[in-house]
CSV table of C-alpha atoms in Angstrom, one decimal:
chain,number,residue,atom,x,y,z
D,1,MET,CA,0.0,0.0,0.0
D,2,ARG,CA,2.8,2.4,0.9
D,3,ARG,CA,4.6,1.9,-2.4
D,4,ASN,CA,1.4,2.5,-4.4
D,5,PHE,CA,0.8,5.7,-2.4
D,6,LEU,CA,4.4,6.9,-3.2
D,7,LYS,CA,3.9,6.2,-7.0
D,8,ILE,CA,0.6,8.1,-7.1
D,9,GLY,CA,2.0,10.9,-5.0
D,10,LEU,CA,5.0,11.3,-7.2
D,11,ALA,CA,2.9,11.4,-10.3
D,12,ALA,CA,1.0,14.3,-8.8
D,13,ALA,CA,4.3,16.0,-7.8
D,14,MET,CA,5.4,15.9,-11.4
D,15,THR,CA,2.3,17.9,-12.4
D,16,LEU,CA,2.2,20.3,-9.5
D,17,THR,CA,5.9,21.1,-9.1
D,18,GLY,CA,6.9,20.8,-12.8
D,19,VAL,CA,9.6,18.2,-12.2
D,20,ALA,CA,10.6,16.9,-15.5
D,21,THR,CA,12.3,13.6,-14.6
D,22,ILE,CA,12.2,11.5,-11.4
D,23,ALA,CA,14.3,8.4,-10.7
D,24,PRO,CA,12.5,5.1,-10.3
D,25,GLN,CA,11.0,4.7,-6.9
D,26,LYS,CA,12.1,2.2,-4.4
D,27,ILE,CA,12.0,1.9,-0.6
D,28,VAL,CA,15.5,2.0,0.8
D,29,ASN,CA,16.5,1.0,4.3
D,30,ALA,CA,18.9,3.7,5.5
D,31,ALA,CA,20.9,1.2,7.5
D,32,THR,CA,21.7,-1.0,4.6
D,33,LEU,CA,21.9,1.5,1.8
D,34,LYS,CA,24.8,0.6,-0.6
D,35,ALA,CA,23.8,2.5,-3.8
D,36,PRO,CA,21.7,5.7,-3.7
D,37,ILE,CA,18.7,6.2,-5.9
D,38,LYS,CA,20.6,9.2,-7.4
D,39,ARG,CA,22.8,12.1,-6.6
D,40,VAL,CA,21.6,15.7,-6.5
D,41,GLN,CA,23.2,19.1,-6.0
D,42,ILE,CA,21.7,22.0,-4.0
D,43,ASP,CA,20.7,24.6,-6.5
D,44,TYR,CA,19.4,27.6,-4.6
D,45,LEU,CA,20.2,31.3,-4.4
D,46,PRO,CA,23.9,32.1,-4.1
D,47,GLY,CA,25.0,32.3,-0.5
D,48,LYS,CA,21.8,30.7,0.7
D,49,ASP,CA,21.6,27.3,2.3
D,50,VAL,CA,18.6,24.9,2.2
D,51,LYS,CA,16.8,23.9,5.4
D,52,ILE,CA,16.9,20.2,6.5
D,53,TRP,CA,14.0,18.6,8.3
D,54,THR,CA,13.6,15.5,10.4
D,55,ASN,CA,10.6,14.4,8.3
D,56,TYR,CA,8.8,15.5,5.2
D,57,GLN,CA,5.5,15.6,7.1
D,58,LYS,CA,5.5,18.2,9.9
D,59,GLY,CA,9.1,17.5,10.8
D,60,GLN,CA,11.4,19.5,13.0
D,61,LEU,CA,13.9,21.9,11.6
D,62,ILE,CA,17.5,20.7,12.0
D,63,SER,CA,20.1,23.3,13.2
D,64,PHE,CA,22.5,22.8,10.3
D,65,ARG,CA,21.6,23.3,6.6
D,66,ALA,CA,22.6,21.9,3.2
D,67,LYS,CA,25.1,24.4,1.7
D,68,ASN,CA,24.3,25.7,-1.8
D,69,ASN,CA,26.1,23.7,-4.5
D,70,SER,CA,26.9,20.8,-2.1
D,71,LYS,CA,26.2,17.3,-3.4
D,72,TRP,CA,24.1,14.6,-1.7
D,73,ASN,CA,23.0,11.0,-2.1
D,74,VAL,CA,19.2,10.5,-2.2
D,75,ALA,CA,18.1,7.4,-0.3
D,76,GLU,CA,14.3,7.8,-0.7
D,77,THR,CA,11.7,10.1,-2.1
D,78,ALA,CA,8.3,11.1,-0.8
D,79,VAL,CA,5.4,13.5,-1.4
D,80,ASP,CA,3.8,15.4,1.3
D,81,LYS,CA,0.1,16.3,1.7
D,82,LYS,CA,0.6,19.5,-0.3
D,83,GLY,CA,2.0,17.6,-3.3
D,84,LYS,CA,5.6,18.7,-2.7
D,85,LEU,CA,8.4,16.3,-3.6
D,86,TRP,CA,11.0,15.6,-0.9
D,87,TYR,CA,14.4,13.8,-0.8
D,88,LYS,CA,15.8,11.8,2.1
D,89,ILE,CA,19.5,12.6,2.3
D,90,GLY,CA,20.4,11.0,5.7
D,91,ASP,CA,19.0,9.4,8.8
D,92,ASN,CA,15.9,11.5,9.5
D,93,GLU,CA,17.2,14.2,7.2
D,94,TRP,CA,14.9,15.5,4.4
D,95,ILE,CA,15.1,18.4,1.9
D,96,GLU,CA,12.6,19.7,-0.6
D,97,ALA,CA,13.4,18.5,-4.2
D,98,ARG,CA,12.7,21.8,-5.8
D,99,TYR,CA,15.9,23.2,-4.3
D,100,THR,CA,18.1,20.6,-6.1
D,101,LYS,CA,19.2,19.5,-9.5
D,102,ASP,CA,19.9,16.0,-10.6
D,103,LEU,CA,23.6,15.0,-11.2
D,104,ASP,CA,22.7,11.7,-12.9
D,105,GLY,CA,23.3,13.2,-16.3
D,106,GLU,CA,26.8,14.3,-15.4
D,107,ASP,CA,27.6,10.9,-14.0
D,108,ASN,CA,26.3,9.1,-17.0
D,109,GLU,CA,28.3,11.4,-19.3
D,110,SER,CA,31.4,10.7,-17.4
D,111,ASN,CA,30.8,7.0,-17.6
D,112,ASP,CA,30.2,7.2,-21.3
D,113,LYS,CA,33.5,9.0,-21.8
D,114,SER,CA,35.3,6.4,-19.7
D,115,ALA,CA,33.7,3.5,-21.7
D,116,ASN,CA,34.6,5.2,-25.0
D,117,ASN,CA,38.2,5.6,-23.9
D,118,LYS,CA,38.4,1.9,-23.0
D,119,LYS,CA,37.0,1.0,-26.5
D,120,ASP,CA,39.6,3.2,-28.2
D,121,LYS,CA,42.4,1.5,-26.3
D,122,LYS,CA,41.1,-1.9,-27.1
D,123,ALA,CA,40.8,-1.1,-30.8
D,124,LYS,CA,44.4,0.2,-30.9
D,125,LYS,CA,45.7,-3.0,-29.4
D,126,GLN,CA,43.7,-5.0,-32.0
D,127,LYS,CA,45.2,-3.0,-34.9
D,128,GLN,CA,48.8,-3.7,-33.9
D,129,PRO,CA,50.2,-6.5,-36.1
D,130,LYS,CA,51.2,-9.7,-34.4
D,131,GLN,CA,54.7,-10.9,-34.8
D,132,THR,CA,54.6,-14.5,-36.2
D,133,ASN,CA,58.3,-15.2,-36.9
D,134,LYS,CA,60.3,-15.1,-33.8
D,135,GLU,CA,63.8,-16.3,-33.3
D,136,VAL,CA,63.8,-18.8,-30.5
D,137,THR,CA,66.9,-19.3,-28.5
D,138,PRO,CA,67.2,-22.9,-27.5
D,139,LYS,CA,67.3,-23.4,-23.8
D,140,PRO,CA,70.2,-25.3,-22.3
D,141,THR,CA,69.4,-28.9,-21.5
D,142,SER,CA,71.3,-29.0,-18.2
D,143,VAL,CA,71.0,-26.2,-15.7
D,144,THR,CA,72.8,-26.1,-12.4
D,145,LYS,CA,70.3,-25.0,-9.8
D,146,LYS,CA,71.4,-23.3,-6.6
D,147,PRO,CA,70.2,-25.2,-3.5
D,148,LYS,CA,67.4,-23.5,-1.7
D,149,LYS,CA,68.2,-22.0,1.6
D,150,PRO,CA,66.1,-23.3,4.5
D,151,SER,CA,63.4,-20.9,5.5
D,152,GLN,CA,64.2,-19.0,8.7
D,153,ALA,CA,61.8,-17.6,11.2
D,154,PRO,CA,61.9,-13.8,11.5
D,155,LYS,CA,64.1,-12.5,14.2
D,156,ASN,CA,61.5,-10.1,15.4
D,157,PRO,CA,58.1,-11.7,15.7
D,158,SER,CA,56.5,-8.3,16.4
D,159,SER,CA,57.2,-7.4,12.7
D,160,LEU,CA,54.7,-9.9,11.5
D,161,PRO,CA,51.4,-8.5,10.0
D,162,ALA,CA,48.8,-8.0,12.7
D,163,ALA,CA,46.0,-10.5,12.8
D,164,THR,CA,42.4,-9.7,13.3
D,165,ALA,CA,42.1,-7.2,16.2
D,166,PRO,CA,41.0,-8.9,19.4
D,167,ALA,CA,37.8,-7.9,21.2
D,168,ALA,CA,38.1,-4.8,23.3
D,169,THR,CA,39.2,-5.6,26.9
D,170,GLY,CA,39.9,-3.7,30.1
D,171,SER,CA,37.9,-1.9,32.6
D,172,ALA,CA,35.1,0.5,31.7
D,173,ALA,CA,37.4,3.5,32.3
D,174,GLN,CA,40.1,2.0,30.0
D,175,ARG,CA,37.5,1.3,27.2
D,176,GLN,CA,36.1,4.8,27.6
D,177,GLN,CA,39.5,6.4,27.1
D,178,ALA,CA,40.2,4.1,24.1
D,179,VAL,CA,37.0,5.4,22.5
D,180,VAL,CA,38.0,9.0,23.1
D,181,LYS,CA,41.5,8.4,21.7
D,182,LEU,CA,40.2,6.7,18.5
D,183,ALA,CA,37.5,9.3,18.1
D,184,LYS,CA,40.1,12.1,18.2
D,185,SER,CA,42.2,10.3,15.6
D,186,GLN,CA,39.3,10.3,13.1
D,187,VAL,CA,39.0,14.1,13.1
D,188,GLY,CA,39.6,15.5,9.6
D,189,LYS,CA,38.2,12.5,7.8
D,190,GLY,CA,35.4,12.9,5.3
D,191,TYR,CA,31.6,12.7,5.6
D,192,VAL,CA,29.6,10.3,3.3
D,193,TRP,CA,26.0,9.4,4.1
D,194,GLY,CA,25.9,5.7,4.8
D,195,GLY,CA,29.7,5.7,5.3
D,196,ASN,CA,31.3,3.2,7.7
D,197,GLY,CA,34.9,4.2,7.2
D,198,PRO,CA,37.8,4.0,7.3
D,199,ASP,CA,38.2,7.2,5.3
D,200,ALA,CA,34.6,8.6,5.5
D,201,TYR,CA,31.6,8.2,7.8
D,202,ASP,CA,28.2,9.5,8.6
D,203,CYS,CA,27.4,10.3,12.2
D,204,SER,CA,26.0,6.9,13.3
D,205,GLY,CA,28.5,5.0,11.2
D,206,LEU,CA,31.4,6.7,13.0
D,207,VAL,CA,30.0,5.9,16.4
D,208,GLN,CA,29.2,2.3,15.5
D,209,SER,CA,32.7,1.7,14.1
D,210,ILE,CA,34.6,3.2,17.1
D,211,TYR,CA,32.6,1.4,19.7
D,212,SER,CA,32.8,-2.0,18.0
D,213,LYS,CA,36.6,-1.6,17.6
D,214,VAL,CA,37.7,-0.4,21.1
D,215,GLY,CA,34.6,0.1,23.2
D,216,GLY,CA,33.6,-3.5,23.4
D,217,VAL,CA,30.0,-2.6,22.4
D,218,GLN,CA,28.2,-3.5,19.2
D,219,LEU,CA,25.7,-0.7,18.5
D,220,PRO,CA,22.9,-0.7,15.9
D,221,ARG,CA,23.6,1.2,12.7
D,222,VAL,CA,21.2,4.1,12.8
D,223,THR,CA,20.6,6.8,15.5
D,224,THR,CA,17.0,5.9,16.1
D,225,ASP,CA,18.1,2.4,17.2
D,226,GLN,CA,21.4,3.5,18.9
D,227,VAL,CA,19.5,5.9,21.3
D,228,LYS,CA,17.7,2.8,22.7
D,229,MET,CA,21.0,1.4,24.0
D,230,GLY,CA,22.6,2.2,27.4
D,231,THR,CA,21.4,4.3,30.3
D,232,THR,CA,20.4,8.0,30.2
D,233,VAL,CA,22.7,10.4,32.0
D,234,SER,CA,22.2,14.0,32.8
D,235,MET,CA,24.3,16.6,31.0
D,236,ASP,CA,26.0,17.7,34.2
D,237,GLN,CA,27.2,14.1,34.8
D,238,LEU,CA,28.8,13.4,31.5
D,239,GLN,CA,31.8,11.2,31.2
D,240,PRO,CA,34.3,10.8,28.3
D,241,GLY,CA,32.9,8.2,26.0
D,242,ASP,CA,29.2,9.0,26.5
D,243,LEU,CA,26.9,9.4,23.5
D,244,LEU,CA,25.2,12.7,22.7
D,245,TYR,CA,22.0,12.9,20.6
D,246,TRP,CA,20.3,15.8,18.9
D,247,GLY,CA,16.6,16.1,17.8
D,248,SER,CA,14.0,14.3,19.8
D,249,VAL,CA,14.6,11.7,22.4
D,250,ASP,CA,12.6,9.0,20.6
D,251,ALA,CA,13.9,9.8,17.0
D,252,PRO,CA,17.2,11.8,17.1
D,253,TYR,CA,18.7,12.8,13.8
D,254,HIS,CA,22.3,13.2,14.9
D,255,ILE,CA,24.9,11.6,17.3
D,256,GLY,CA,28.3,12.4,18.6
D,257,ILE,CA,30.9,11.1,21.2
D,258,TYR,CA,31.6,13.2,24.2
D,259,ILE,CA,35.4,13.4,24.9
D,260,GLY,CA,35.5,15.7,27.9
D,261,ASN,CA,35.9,19.4,28.6
D,262,ASN,CA,32.5,20.2,27.1
D,263,GLN,CA,33.7,18.9,23.7
D,264,TYR,CA,32.5,16.1,21.4
D,265,VAL,CA,33.6,14.4,18.1
D,266,HIS,CA,31.0,13.8,15.4
D,267,ALA,CA,30.7,13.3,11.6
D,268,SER,CA,29.0,16.7,10.9
D,269,THR,CA,28.2,17.4,7.2
D,270,PRO,CA,29.7,16.7,3.7
D,271,ASP,CA,31.4,20.2,3.9
D,272,LYS,CA,32.9,19.7,7.4
D,273,GLY,CA,33.5,16.0,7.7
D,274,VAL,CA,34.5,14.6,11.1
D,275,VAL,CA,35.1,17.4,13.5
D,276,LEU,CA,35.7,18.3,17.1
D,277,ASP,CA,33.1,20.8,18.4
D,278,THR,CA,32.1,22.4,21.7
D,279,ILE,CA,28.6,21.9,23.2
D,280,SER,CA,26.7,25.2,22.8
D,281,SER,CA,23.2,26.4,23.7
D,282,TYR,CA,22.6,27.0,19.9
D,283,PHE,CA,23.2,23.3,19.2
D,284,TYR,CA,22.4,21.5,22.4
D,285,PRO,CA,21.9,17.7,22.8
D,286,CYS,CA,18.4,16.4,23.6
D,287,VAL,CA,19.7,13.4,25.6
D,288,ALA,CA,23.0,11.6,26.6
D,289,LYS,CA,23.5,7.9,26.9
D,290,ARG,CA,26.2,5.8,28.6
D,291,VAL,CA,26.8,2.4,26.9
D,292,ILE,CA,30.1,1.5,28.6
D,293,GLN,CA,29.3,0.4,32.2
């Protein structure tokens, strides 16, 4: 029923909003998204950013915005009661489609050029004449082989490649510090929606990766499930390694790792990447959770 509603709604959106082309519709689970429906670029007034909402139907306004000319992956499309087309660009993050332009055409053009270049190279190789008459030097019938040296174990066993990392061990305090240390080391890396690292993450992917590696805790993939883990702590009782959430307590749209001194690490936006920020009244968490006990 929901898929039929989306198809009917999107047809109405094409008439009401004047959208010329819309990608094929499919329901995508944000936690398992591997390939986006399409890519879009924010196409708004110069110097103006586009608002991001937690839902396309009476959602809450998110404190950060989509910068003009920034590029985003679209995970899902929907039409609201007024017939406006919306794009889902992250966990509980929606923008109006009318402020974007499709990048599929550019991607396809680039792919076509790449394919043509491969064809040209293949054709050149086929045109080169093959050498049929080659002088063959006879190989000697008897060859004196050098005896193989017996294999020796390396003098320094620690130089061997590391095996699969063992499960996180140690006290709660040690694991909390390990989480903080690893979180700080990720600052400066990129942001990609649905990214799990090691070079780029989204907010929930960064947290899940760090806690599974050194925190000894396997968290769910998305913020709305992660917030159900652990125990709630007050903001004046925060400890390094606690999780901070923004939005609503039941359905937060953003997550970060508290590292102490009123600071936290989080995968912010495609423009900023993974950054270290200070908690402020302008962008204040809705709840904090402790998952390392």
